[in-house]
Coordinates of C-alpha atoms in Angstrom, one line a residue:
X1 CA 6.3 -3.3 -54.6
X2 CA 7.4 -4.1 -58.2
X3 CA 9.0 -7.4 -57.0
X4 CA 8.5 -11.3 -58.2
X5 CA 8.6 -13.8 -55.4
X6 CA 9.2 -17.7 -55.4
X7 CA 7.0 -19.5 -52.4
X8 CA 8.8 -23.0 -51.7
X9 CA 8.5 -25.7 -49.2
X10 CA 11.6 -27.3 -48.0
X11 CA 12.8 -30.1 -46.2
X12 CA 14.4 -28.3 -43.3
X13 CA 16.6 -31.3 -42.3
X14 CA 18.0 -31.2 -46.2
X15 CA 18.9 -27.1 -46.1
X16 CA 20.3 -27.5 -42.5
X17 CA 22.4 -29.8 -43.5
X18 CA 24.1 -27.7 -46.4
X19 CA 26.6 -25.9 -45.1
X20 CA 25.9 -22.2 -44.2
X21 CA 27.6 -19.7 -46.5
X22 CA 25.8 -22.3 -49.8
X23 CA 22.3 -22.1 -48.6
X24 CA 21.0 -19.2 -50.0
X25 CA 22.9 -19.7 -53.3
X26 CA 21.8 -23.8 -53.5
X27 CA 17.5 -22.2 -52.4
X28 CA 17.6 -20.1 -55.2
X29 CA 19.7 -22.3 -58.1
X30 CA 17.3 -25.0 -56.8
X31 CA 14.0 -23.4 -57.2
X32 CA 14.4 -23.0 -61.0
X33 CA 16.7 -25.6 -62.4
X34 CA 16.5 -27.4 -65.5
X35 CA 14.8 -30.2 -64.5
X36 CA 11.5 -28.2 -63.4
X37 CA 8.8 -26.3 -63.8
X38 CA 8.7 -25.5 -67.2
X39 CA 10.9 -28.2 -68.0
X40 CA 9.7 -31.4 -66.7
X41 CA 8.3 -31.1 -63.4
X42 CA 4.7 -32.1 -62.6
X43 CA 2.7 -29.2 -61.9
X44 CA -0.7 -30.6 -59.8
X45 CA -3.3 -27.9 -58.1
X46 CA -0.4 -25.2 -57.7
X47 CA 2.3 -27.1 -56.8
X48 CA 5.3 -27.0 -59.2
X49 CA 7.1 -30.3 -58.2
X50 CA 10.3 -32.3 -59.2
X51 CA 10.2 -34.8 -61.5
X52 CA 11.0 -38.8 -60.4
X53 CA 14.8 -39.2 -59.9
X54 CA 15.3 -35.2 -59.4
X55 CA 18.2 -34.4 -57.2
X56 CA 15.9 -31.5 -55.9
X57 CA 13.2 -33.7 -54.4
X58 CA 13.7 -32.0 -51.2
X59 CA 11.5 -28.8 -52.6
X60 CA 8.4 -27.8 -54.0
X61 CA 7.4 -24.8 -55.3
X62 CA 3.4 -23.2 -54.9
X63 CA 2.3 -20.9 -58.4
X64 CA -0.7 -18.7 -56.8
X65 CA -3.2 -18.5 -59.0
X66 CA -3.5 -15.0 -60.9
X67 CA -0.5 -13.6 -59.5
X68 CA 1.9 -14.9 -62.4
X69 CA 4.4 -14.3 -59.3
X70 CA 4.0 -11.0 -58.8
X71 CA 4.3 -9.8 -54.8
X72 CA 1.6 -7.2 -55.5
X73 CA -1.4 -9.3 -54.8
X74 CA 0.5 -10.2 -51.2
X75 CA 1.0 -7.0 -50.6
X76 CA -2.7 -5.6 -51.2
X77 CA -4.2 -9.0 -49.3
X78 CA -1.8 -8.0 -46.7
X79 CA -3.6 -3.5 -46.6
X80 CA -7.4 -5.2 -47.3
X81 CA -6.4 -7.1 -44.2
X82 CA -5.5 -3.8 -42.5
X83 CA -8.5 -2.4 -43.7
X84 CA -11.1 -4.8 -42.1
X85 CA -9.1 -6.3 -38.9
X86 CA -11.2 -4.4 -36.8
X87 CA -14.5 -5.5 -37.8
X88 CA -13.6 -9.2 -36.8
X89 CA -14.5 -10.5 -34.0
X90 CA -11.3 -11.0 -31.2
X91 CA -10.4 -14.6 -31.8
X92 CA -10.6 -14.5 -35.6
X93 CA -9.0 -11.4 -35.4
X94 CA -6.4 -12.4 -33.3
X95 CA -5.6 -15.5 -35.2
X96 CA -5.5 -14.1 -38.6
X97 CA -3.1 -11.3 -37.1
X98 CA -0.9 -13.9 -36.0
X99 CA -1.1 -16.3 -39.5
X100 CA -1.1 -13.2 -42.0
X101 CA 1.8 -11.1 -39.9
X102 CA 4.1 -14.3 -39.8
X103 CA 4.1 -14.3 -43.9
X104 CA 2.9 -11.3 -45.8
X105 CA 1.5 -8.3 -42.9
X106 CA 3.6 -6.1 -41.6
X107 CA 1.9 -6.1 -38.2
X108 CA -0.6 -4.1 -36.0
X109 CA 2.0 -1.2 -35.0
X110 CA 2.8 1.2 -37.8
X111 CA 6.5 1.5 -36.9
X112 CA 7.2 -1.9 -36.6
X113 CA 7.6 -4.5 -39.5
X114 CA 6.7 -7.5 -38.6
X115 CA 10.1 -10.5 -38.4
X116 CA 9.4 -13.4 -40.9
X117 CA 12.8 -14.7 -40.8
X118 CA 13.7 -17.3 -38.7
X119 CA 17.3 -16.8 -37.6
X120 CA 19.7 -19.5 -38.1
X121 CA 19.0 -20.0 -41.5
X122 CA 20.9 -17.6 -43.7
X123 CA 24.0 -16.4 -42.1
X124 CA 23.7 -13.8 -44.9
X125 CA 21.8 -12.6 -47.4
X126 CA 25.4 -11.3 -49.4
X127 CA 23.9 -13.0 -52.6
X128 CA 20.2 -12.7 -52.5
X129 CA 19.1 -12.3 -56.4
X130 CA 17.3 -9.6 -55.2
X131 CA 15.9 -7.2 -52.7
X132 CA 12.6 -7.7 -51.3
X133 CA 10.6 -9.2 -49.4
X134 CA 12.0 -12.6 -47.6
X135 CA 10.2 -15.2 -46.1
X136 CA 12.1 -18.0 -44.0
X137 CA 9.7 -20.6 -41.3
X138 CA 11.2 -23.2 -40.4
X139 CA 8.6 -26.6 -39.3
X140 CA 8.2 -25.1 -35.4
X141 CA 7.2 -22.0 -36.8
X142 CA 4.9 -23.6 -39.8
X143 CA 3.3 -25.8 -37.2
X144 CA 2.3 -22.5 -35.3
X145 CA 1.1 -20.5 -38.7
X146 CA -1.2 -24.1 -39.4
X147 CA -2.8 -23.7 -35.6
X148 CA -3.5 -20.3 -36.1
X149 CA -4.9 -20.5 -40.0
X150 CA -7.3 -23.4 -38.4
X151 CA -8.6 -21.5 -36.1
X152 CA -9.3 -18.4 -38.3
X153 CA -10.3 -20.6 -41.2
X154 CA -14.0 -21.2 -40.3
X155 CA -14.6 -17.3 -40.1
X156 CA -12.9 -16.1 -43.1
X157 CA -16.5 -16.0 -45.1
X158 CA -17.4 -13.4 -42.5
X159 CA -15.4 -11.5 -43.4
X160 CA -17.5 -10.7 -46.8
X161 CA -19.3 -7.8 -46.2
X162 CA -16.6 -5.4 -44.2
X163 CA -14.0 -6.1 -46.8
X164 CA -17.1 -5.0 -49.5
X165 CA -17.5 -1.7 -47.5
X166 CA -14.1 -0.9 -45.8
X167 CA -11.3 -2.3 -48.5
X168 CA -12.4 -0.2 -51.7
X169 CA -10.2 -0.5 -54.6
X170 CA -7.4 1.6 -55.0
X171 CA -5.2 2.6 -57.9
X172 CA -2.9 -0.1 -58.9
X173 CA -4.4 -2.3 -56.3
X174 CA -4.3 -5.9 -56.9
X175 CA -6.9 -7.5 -54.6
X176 CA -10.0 -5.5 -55.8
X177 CA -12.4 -8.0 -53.7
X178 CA -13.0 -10.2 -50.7
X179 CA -12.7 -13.3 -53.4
X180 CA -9.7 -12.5 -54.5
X181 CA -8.1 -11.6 -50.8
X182 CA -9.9 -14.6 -49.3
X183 CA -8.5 -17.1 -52.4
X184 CA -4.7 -15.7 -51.6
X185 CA -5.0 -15.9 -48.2
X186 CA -5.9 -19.6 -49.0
X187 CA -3.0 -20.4 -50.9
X188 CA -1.0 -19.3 -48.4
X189 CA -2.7 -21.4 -46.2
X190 CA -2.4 -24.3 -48.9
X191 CA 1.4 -23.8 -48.7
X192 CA 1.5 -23.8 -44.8
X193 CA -0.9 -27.5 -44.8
X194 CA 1.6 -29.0 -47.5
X195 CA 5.0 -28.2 -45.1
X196 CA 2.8 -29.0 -42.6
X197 CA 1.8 -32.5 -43.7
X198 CA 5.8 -33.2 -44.8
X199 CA 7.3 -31.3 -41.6
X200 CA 9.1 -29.0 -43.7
X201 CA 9.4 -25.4 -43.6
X202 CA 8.5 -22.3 -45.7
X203 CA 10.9 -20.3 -47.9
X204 CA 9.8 -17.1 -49.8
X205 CA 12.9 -15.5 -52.0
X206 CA 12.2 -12.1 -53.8
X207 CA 13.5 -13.2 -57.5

């Protein structure tokens, strides 16, 4: 899982609009033009925004803390998660099920990957920068994540203990504790609030 991946929020009504075979191409152009990160944006609690006048006002992009943009913190949140599922109780379980499967989990069923593409979006991926995992939510889907995170939410700390005695660390592994799952998890949630709050959706590109 030796990939990179760019989290952004998007104004759905923006990227609809483009035509079809450009989306993809004008996403990923978009998410590291000139005009940002590094190079002028404003960079508050995570969030990697465009500056004032930016053609590109219609995106923002989330930095997780520690991760330096790596997928392999996502990836080991997403096996502690597999690890200690059944030691929470139904409706937490449930609910983080739902949340985690619809961005970084591949699901409860061991032949199945879970779909976190909502179609309609990206006619093709002919042009993706590269393979990996992809993440596209548009605002219905986002609204349902936001639901399902709230309900979790209140339980996560009780989590503690099982992920201490079930998720041990692993060679490579990324997520060596229940603070480090439990603050990814949270940015993820922090990311589903702010397209939330806007009514925008979710785009994850592999870069």
């Amino acid at each position: 899982m030796g990939v990179d991946i760019t989290v952004l929020v998007a104004d759905w009504a923006h990227v609809m609009d483009l035509a079809p075979e450009d989306r993809l191409r004008v996403i990923q152009e978009s998410a590291y033009a000139d005009d940002d990160p590094d190079g002028g944006g404003d960079v508050v609690d995570g969030w990697v925004w465009p500056g004032a006048g930016s053609e590109r006002a219609w995106l923002g992009r989330y930095e997780f803390p520690g991760t330096l943009g790596s997928y392999k913190p996502h990836f080991w949140a997403a096996e502690g998660w597999e690890k200690v599922r059944d030691a929470a109780a139904g409706g937490v379980r449930a609910a983080l099920d739902e949340f985690l499967e619809g961005l970084i989990w591949c699901g409860p069923r061991a032949d199945f990957d879970a779909e976190r593409v909502d179609p309609g979006v990206f006619p093709s991926l002919e042009g993706l920068w590269r393979s990996g995992p992809l993440i596209v939510r548009s605002p219905a889907t986002v609204a349902r994540l936001r639901r399902r995170w709230h309900e979790a939410a209140p339980a996560l700390d009780g989590l503690r203990v099982p992920y201490a005695e079930l998720a041990g660390r692993e060679p490579q592994q990324r997520v060596a504790g229940f603070e480090e799952f439990a603050e990814l998890v949270t940015g993820w949630a922090e990311v589903v609030n702010e397209a939330q709050r806007r009514g925008w959706g979710l785009i994850g590109l592999p870069i």
